[in-house]
Coordinates of N, CA and C and ligand atoms in Angstrom, one line a residue:
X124 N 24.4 69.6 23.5 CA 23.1 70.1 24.1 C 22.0 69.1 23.9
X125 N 21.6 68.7 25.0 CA 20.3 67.9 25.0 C 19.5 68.2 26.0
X126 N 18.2 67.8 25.6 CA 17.1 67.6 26.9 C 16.9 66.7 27.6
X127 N 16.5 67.1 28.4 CA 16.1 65.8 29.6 C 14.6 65.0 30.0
X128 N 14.3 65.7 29.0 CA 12.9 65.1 29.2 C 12.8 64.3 28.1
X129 N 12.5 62.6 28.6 CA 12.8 61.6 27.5 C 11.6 61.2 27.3
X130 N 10.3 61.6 27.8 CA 9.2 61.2 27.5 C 8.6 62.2 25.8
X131 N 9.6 62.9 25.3 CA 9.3 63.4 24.0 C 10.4 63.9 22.9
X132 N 10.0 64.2 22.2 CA 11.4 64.2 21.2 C 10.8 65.7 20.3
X133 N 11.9 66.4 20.4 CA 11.8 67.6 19.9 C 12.1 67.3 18.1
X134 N 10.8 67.5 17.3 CA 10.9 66.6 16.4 C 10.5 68.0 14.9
X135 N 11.5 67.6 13.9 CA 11.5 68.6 13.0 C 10.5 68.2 11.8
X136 N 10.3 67.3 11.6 CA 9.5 66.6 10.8 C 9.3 65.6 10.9
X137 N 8.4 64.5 10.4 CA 8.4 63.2 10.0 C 7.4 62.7 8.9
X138 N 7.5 61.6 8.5 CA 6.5 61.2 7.4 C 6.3 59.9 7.6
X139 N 5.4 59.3 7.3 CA 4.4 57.9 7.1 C 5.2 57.1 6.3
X140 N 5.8 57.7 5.0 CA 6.1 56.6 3.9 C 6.9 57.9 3.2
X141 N 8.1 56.9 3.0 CA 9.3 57.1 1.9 C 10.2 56.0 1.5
X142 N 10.0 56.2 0.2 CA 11.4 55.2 -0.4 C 12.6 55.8 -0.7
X143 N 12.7 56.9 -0.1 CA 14.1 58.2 -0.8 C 15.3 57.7 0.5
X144 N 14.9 57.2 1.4 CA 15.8 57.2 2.6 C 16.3 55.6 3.2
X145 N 16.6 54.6 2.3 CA 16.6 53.4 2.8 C 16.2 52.4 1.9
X146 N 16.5 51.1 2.5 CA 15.6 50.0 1.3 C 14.1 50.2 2.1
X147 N 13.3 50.0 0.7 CA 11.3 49.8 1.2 C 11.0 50.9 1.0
X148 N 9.8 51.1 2.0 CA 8.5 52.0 2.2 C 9.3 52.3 3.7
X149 N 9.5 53.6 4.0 CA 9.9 53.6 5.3 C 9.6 54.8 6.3
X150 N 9.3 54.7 7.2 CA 8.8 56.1 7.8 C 10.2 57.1 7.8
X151 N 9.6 58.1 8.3 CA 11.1 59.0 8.4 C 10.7 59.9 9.7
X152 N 11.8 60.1 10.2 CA 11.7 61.3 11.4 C 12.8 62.1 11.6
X153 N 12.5 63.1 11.4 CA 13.9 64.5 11.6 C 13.7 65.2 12.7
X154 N 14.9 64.7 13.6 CA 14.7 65.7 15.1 C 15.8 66.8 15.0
X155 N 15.2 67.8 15.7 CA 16.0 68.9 15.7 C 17.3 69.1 16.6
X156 N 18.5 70.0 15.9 CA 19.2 69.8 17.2 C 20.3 69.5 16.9
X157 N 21.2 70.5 16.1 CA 22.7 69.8 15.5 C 23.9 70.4 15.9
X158 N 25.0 69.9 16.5 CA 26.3 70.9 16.8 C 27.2 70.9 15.9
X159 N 27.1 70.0 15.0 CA 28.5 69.3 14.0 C 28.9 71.2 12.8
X160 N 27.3 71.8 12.8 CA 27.8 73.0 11.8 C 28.7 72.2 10.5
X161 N 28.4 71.6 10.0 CA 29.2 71.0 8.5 C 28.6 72.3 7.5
X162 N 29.9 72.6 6.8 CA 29.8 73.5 5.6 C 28.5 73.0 4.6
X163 N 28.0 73.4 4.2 CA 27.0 72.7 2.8 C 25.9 72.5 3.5
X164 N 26.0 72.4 4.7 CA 24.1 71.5 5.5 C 23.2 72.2 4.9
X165 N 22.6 71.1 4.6 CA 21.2 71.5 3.5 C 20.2 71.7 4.5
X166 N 20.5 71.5 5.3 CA 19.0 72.0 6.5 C 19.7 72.6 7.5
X167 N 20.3 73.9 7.4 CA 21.0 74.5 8.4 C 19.6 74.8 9.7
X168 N 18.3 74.9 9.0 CA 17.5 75.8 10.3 C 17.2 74.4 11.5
X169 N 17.5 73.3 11.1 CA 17.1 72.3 11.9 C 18.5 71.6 13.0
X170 N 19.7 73.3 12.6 CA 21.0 72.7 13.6 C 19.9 73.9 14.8
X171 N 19.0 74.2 15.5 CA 18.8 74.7 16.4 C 18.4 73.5 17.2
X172 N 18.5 74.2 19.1 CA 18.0 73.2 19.8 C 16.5 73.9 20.0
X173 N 16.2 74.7 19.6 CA 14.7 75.3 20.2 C 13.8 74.6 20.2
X174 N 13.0 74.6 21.0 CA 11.7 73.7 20.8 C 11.2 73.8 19.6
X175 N 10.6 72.9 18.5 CA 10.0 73.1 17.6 C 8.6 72.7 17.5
X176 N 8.4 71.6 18.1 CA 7.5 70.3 17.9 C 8.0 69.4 18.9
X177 N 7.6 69.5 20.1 CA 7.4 68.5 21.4 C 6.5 67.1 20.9
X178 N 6.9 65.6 20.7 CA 5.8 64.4 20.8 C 6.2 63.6 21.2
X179 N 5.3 63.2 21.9 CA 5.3 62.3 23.2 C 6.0 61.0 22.4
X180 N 7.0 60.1 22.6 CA 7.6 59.1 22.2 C 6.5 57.9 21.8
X181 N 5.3 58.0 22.7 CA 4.2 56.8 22.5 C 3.6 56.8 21.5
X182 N 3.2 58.3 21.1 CA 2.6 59.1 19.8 C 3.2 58.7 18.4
X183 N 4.4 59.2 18.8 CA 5.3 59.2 17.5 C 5.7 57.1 17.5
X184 N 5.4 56.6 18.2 CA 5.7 55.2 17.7 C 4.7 55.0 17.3
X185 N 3.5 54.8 17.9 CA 2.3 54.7 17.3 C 2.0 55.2 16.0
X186 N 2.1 56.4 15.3 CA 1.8 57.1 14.5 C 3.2 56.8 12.9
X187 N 3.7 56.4 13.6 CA 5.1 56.4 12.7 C 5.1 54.8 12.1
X188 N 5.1 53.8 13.6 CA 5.6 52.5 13.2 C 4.2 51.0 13.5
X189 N 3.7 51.3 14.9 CA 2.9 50.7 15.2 C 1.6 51.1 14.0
X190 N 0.9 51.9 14.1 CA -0.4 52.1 13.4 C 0.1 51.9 11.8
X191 N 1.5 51.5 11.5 CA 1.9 51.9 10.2 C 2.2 50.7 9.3
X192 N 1.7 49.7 9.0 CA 2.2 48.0 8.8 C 2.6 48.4 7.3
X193 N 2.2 49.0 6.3 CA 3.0 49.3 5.0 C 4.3 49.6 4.9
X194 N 5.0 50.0 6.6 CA 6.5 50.4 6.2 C 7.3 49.2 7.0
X195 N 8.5 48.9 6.4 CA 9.1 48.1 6.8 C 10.2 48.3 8.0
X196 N 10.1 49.4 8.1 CA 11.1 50.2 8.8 C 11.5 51.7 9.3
X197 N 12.2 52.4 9.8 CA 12.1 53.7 9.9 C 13.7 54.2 10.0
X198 N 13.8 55.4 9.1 CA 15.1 56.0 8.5 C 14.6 57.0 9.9
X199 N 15.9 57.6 10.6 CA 15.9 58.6 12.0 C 17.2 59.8 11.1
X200 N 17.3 61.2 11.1 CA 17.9 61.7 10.7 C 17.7 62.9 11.3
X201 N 18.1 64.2 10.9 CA 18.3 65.6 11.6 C 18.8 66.7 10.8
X202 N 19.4 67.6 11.9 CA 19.7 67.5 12.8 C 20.4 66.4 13.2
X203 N 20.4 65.8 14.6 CA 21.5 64.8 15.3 C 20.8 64.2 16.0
X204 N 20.1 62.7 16.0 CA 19.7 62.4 16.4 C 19.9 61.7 17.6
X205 N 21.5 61.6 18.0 CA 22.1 61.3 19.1 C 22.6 61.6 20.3
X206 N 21.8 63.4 20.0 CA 21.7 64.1 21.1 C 20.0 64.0 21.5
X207 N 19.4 63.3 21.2 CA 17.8 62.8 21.5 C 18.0 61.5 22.0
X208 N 18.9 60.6 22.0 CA 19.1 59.1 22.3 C 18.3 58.5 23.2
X209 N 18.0 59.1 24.5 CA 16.9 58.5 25.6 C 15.3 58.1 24.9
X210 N 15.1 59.3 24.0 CA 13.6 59.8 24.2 C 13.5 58.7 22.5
X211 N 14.4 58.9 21.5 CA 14.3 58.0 20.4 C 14.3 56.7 20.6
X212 N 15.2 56.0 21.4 CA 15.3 54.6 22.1 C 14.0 54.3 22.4
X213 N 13.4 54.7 23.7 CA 12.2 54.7 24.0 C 11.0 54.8 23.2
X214 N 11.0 55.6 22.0 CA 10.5 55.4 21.1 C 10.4 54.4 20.1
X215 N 11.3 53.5 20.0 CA 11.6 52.4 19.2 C 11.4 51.3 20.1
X216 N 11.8 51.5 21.4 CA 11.6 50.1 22.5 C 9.4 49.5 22.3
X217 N 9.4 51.0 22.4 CA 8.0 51.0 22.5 C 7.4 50.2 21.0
X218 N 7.9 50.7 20.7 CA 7.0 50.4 18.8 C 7.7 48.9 18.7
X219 N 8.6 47.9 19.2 CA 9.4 47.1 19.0 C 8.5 45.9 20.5
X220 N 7.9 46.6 21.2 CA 6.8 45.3 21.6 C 5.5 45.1 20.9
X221 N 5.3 45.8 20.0 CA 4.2 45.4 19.1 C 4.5 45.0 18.0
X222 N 5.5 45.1 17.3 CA 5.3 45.1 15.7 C 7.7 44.9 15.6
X223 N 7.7 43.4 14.4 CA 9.1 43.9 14.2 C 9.3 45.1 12.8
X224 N 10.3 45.4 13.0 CA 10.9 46.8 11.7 C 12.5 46.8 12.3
X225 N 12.7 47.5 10.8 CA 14.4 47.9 10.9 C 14.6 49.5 11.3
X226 N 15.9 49.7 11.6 CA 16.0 51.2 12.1 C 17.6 51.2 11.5
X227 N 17.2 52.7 10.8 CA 18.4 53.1 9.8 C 18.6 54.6 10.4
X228 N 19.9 54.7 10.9 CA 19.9 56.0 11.4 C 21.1 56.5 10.7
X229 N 21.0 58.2 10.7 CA 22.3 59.0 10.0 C 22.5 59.6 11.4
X230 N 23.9 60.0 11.5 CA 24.7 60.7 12.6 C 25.7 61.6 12.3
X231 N 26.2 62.9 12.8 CA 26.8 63.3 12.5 C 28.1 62.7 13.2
X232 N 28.0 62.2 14.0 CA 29.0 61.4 14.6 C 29.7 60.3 13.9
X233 N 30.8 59.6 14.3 CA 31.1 58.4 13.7 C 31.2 57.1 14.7
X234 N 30.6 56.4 14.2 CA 30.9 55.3 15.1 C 31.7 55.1 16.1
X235 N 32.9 54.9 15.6 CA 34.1 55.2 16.9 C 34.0 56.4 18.0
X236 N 33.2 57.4 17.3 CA 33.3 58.3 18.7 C 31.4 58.2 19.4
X237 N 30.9 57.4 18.7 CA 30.2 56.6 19.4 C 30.4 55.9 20.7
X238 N 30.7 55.1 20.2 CA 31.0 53.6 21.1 C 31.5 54.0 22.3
X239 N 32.3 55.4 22.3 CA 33.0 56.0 23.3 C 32.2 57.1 24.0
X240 N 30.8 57.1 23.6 CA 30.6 58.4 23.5 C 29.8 58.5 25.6
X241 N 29.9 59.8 25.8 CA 28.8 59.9 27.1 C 27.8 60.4 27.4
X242 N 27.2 60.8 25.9 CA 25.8 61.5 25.8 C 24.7 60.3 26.2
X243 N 23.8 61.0 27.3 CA 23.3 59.9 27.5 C 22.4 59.3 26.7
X244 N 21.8 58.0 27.2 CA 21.2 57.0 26.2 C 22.0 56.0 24.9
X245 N 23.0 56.9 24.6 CA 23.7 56.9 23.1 C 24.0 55.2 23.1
X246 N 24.3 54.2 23.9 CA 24.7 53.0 24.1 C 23.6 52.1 23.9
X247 N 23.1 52.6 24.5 CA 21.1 52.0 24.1 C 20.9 52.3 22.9
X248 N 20.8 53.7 22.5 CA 20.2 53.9 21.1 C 20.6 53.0 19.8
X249 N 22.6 52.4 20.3 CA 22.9 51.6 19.7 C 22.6 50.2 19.2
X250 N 22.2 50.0 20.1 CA 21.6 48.5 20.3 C 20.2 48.5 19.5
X251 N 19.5 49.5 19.5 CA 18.5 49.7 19.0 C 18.8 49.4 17.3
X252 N 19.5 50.7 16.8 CA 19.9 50.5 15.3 C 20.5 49.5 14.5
X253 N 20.0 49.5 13.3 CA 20.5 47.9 12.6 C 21.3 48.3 11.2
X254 N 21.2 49.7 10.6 CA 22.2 50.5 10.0 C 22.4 51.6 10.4
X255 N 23.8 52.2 10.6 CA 24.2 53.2 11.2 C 24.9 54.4 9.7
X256 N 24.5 55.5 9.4 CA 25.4 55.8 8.4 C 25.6 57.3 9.0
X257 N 27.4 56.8 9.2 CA 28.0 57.7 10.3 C 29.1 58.8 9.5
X258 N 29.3 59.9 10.2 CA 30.1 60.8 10.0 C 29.4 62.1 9.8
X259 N 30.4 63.3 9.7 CA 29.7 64.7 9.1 C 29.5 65.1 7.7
X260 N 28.6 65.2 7.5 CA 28.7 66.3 6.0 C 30.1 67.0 5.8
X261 N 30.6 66.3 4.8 CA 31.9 67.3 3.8 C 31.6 67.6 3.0
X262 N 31.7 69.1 2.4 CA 31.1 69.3 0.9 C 31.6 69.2 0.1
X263 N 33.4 69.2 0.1 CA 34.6 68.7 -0.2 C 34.5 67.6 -1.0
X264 N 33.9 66.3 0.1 CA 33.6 65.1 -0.5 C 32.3 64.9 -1.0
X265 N 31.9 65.6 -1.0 CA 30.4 65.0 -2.0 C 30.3 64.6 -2.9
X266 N 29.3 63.4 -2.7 CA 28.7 62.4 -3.6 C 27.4 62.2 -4.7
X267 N 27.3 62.0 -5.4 CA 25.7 62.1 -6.1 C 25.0 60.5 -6.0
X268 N 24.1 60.2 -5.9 CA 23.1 59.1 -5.9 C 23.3 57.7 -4.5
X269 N 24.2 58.2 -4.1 CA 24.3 57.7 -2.5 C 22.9 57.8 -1.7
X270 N 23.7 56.9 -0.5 CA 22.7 56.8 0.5 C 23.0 57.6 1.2
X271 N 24.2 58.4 1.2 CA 25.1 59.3 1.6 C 25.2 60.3 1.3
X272 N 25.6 61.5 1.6 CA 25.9 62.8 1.3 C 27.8 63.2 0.6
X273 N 28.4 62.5 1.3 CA 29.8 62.7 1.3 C 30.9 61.5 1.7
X274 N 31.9 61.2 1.0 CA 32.4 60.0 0.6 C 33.0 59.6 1.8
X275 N 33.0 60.5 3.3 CA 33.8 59.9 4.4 C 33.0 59.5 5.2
X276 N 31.6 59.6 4.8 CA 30.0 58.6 5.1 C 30.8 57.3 5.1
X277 N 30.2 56.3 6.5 CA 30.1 55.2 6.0 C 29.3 54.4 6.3
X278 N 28.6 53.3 5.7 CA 27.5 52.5 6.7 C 27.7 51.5 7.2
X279 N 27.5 51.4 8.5 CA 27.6 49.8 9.6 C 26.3 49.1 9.9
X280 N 26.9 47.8 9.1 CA 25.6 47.4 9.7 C 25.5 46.6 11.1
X281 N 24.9 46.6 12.0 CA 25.1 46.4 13.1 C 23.9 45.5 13.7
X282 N 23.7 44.8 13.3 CA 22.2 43.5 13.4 C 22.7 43.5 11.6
X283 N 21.6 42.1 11.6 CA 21.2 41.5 10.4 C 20.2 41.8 9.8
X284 N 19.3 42.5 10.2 CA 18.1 43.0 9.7 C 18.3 43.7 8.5
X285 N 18.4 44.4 8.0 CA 18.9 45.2 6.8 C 20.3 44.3 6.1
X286 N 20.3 43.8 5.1 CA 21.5 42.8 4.7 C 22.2 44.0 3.8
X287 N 23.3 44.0 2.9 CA 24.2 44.9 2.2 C 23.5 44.8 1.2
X288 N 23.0 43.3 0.7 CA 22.8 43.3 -0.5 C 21.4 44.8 -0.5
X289 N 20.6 44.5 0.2 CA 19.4 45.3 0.0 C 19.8 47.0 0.2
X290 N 20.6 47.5 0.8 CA 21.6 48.4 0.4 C 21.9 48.7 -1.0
X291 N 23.2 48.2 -1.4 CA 23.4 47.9 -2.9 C 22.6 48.1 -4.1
X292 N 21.2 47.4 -4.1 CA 20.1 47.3 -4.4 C 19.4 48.5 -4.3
X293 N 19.7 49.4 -3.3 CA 18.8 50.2 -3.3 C 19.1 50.8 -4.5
X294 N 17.9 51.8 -4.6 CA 17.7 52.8 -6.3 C 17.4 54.3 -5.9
X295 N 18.9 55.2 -6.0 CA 18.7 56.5 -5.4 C 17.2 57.2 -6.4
X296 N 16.8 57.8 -5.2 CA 15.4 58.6 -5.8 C 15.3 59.5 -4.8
X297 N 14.3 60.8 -5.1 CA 14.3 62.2 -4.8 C 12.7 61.6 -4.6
X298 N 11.9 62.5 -3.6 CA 10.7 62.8 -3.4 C 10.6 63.8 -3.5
X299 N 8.9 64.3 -3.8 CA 8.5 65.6 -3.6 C 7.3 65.6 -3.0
X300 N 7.4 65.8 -1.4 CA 6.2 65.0 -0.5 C 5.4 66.6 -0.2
X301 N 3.9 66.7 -0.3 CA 3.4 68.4 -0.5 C 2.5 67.7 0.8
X302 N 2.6 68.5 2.1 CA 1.9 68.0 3.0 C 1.8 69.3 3.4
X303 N 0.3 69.7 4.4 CA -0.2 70.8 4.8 C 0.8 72.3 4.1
X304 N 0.5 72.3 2.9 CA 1.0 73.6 2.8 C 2.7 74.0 3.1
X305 N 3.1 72.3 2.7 CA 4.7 72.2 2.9 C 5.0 71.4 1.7
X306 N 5.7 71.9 0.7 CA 6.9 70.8 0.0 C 7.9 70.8 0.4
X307 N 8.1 69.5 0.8 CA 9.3 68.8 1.1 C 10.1 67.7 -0.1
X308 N 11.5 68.5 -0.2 CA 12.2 67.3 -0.9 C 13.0 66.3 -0.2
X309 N 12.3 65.3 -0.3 CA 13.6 64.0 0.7 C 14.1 63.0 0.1
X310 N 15.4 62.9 0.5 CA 16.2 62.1 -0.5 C 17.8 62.6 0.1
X311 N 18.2 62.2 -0.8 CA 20.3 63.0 -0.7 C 20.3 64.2 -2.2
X312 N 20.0 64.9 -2.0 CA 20.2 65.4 -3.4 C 21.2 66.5 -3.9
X313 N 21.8 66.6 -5.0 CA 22.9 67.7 -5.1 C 22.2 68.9 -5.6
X314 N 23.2 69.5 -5.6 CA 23.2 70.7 -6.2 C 22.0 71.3 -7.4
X315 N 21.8 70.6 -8.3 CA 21.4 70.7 -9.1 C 19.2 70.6 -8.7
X316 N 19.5 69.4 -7.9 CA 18.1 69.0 -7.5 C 17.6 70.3 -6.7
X317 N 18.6 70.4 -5.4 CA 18.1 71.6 -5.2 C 17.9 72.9 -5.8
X318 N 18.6 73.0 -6.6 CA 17.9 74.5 -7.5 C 17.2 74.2 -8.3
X319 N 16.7 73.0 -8.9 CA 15.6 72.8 -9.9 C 14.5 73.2 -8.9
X320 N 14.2 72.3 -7.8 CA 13.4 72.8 -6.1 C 13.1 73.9 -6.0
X321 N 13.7 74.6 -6.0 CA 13.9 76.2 -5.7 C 13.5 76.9 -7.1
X322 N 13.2 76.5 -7.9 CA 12.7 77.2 -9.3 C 11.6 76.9 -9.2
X323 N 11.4 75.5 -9.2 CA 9.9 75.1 -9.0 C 9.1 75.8 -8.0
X324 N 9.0 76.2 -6.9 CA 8.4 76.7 -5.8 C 8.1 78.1 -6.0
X325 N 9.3 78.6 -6.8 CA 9.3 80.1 -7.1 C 8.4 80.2 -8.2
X326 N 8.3 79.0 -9.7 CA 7.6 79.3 -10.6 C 6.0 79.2 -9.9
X327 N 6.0 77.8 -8.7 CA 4.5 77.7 -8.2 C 4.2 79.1 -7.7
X328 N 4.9 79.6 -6.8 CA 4.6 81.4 -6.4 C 4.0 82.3 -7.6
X329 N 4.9 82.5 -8.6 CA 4.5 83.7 -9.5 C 3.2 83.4 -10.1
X330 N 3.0 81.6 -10.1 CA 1.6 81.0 -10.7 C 0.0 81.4 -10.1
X331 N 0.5 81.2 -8.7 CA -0.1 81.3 -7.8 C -0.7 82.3 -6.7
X332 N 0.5 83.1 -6.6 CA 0.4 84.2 -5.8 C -1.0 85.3 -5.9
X333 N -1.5 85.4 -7.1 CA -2.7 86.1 -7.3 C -3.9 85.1 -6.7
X334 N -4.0 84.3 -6.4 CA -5.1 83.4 -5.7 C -4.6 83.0 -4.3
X335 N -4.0 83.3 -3.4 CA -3.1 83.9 -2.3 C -3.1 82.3 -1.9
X336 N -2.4 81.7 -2.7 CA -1.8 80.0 -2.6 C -0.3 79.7 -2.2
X337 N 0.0 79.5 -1.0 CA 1.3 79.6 -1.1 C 1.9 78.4 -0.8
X338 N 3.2 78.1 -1.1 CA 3.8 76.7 -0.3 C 5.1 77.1 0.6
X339 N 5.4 76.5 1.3 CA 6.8 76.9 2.3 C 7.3 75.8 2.0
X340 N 8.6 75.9 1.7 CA 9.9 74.8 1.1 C 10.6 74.5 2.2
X341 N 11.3 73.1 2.2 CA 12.2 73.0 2.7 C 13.2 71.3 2.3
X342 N 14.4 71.4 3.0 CA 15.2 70.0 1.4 C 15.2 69.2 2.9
X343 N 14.5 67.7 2.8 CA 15.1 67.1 3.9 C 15.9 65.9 3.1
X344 N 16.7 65.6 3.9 CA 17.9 64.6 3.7 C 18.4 64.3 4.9
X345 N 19.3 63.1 4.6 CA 20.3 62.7 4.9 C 21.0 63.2 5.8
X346 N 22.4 63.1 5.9 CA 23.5 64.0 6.8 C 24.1 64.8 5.1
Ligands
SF4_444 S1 24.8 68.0 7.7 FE1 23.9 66.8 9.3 S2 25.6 66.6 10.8 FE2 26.1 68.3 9.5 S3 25.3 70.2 10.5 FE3 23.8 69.5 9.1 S4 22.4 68.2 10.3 FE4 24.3 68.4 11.5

């Protein structure tokens, strides 16, 4: 399932700056919109296609990458981002005649059924990316402190822009980003992170609830 209207991207979140998702300082964008249904998805409410959050591709490059010179780059995740491929492409074509950056994208897809694939855009959006980290969520295989979720993850690098070494190098880390009356955890995190998450929010509630302060949770990650 996709849309056709490539002048915007049905978009579940995004952020200015993260180090949880990539080497650097890097923007992040979660579009909505997943069919893979993998057991364990930590963000089951973002496999819908419904409109959530319509932005115009010019907006969101502006706002994300052009207006943004502190990040070096931008992590794309979901949801599936490769059922958006026209409208994300376009978004990166745009932001890539002003300013260079890397693009690190997660898929539920794998490369090989990539390369082959006929969703449109999806061949362009390739060309676009400079790490691909492909496959579906297995909960079976799950991993702790990866860039990954699960061990049949794997990353391609596909340009030189991003090298292995700076991969390798990377240093798994959790965020706890509190924006308009939202905490968000982003990162890859297990089991454990998430229910410490989920304690915390509940102990901020019982703290708080008499001064009618509330926060709305949600875990973003990875695939
Ligand atoms: S883990 Fe990723 S690929 Fe799997 S259902 Fe969730 S969003 Fe889709």
């Amino acid at each position: 399932m996709y849309h056709d209207n490539f002048e915007v991207i049905n978009v579940a979140a995004s952020l200015r700056s993260s180090k949880a998702l990539g080497p650097g300082n890097r923007a992040v964008l979660w579009v909505m919109g997943c069919n893979q249904r993998c057991r364990g998805c930590i963000s089951p409410e973002w496999q819908s296609h419904e409109p959530v959050h319509w932005v115009n591709v010019k907006t969101l490059s502006q706002e994300l990458l052009i207006d943004n010179p502190a990040v070096r780059g931008i992590s794309i995740s979901g949801g599936e981002p490769m059922l958006q491929s026209k409208s994300t492409t376009a978004m990166l074509r745009y932001a890539r005649q002003y300013r260079d950056f890397d693009v690190l994208v997660y898929s539920g897809y794998t490369l090989d059924q990539l390369l082959v694939s006929s969703l449109p855009g999806v061949q362009d959006f390739l060309d676009e990316i400079d790490v691909l980290i492909d496959g579906p969520y297995r909960q079976e295989l799950a991993v702790n402190g990866q860039l990954f979720g699960s061990s049949n993850q794997r990353i391609h690098f596909l340009s030189d822009r991003i090298k292995p070494q700076e991969i390798t190098d990377w240093e798994h880390r959790l965020e706890i980003q509190v924006t308009e009356g939202q905490a968000m955890m982003v990162g890859i995190p297990d089991a454990r992170h998430i229910a410490a998450f989920d304690s915390a929010i509940d102990r901020f509630h019982s703290q708080n609830s008499s001064q009618g302060i509330s926060l709305s949770e949600t875990h973003q990650e990875a695939e």
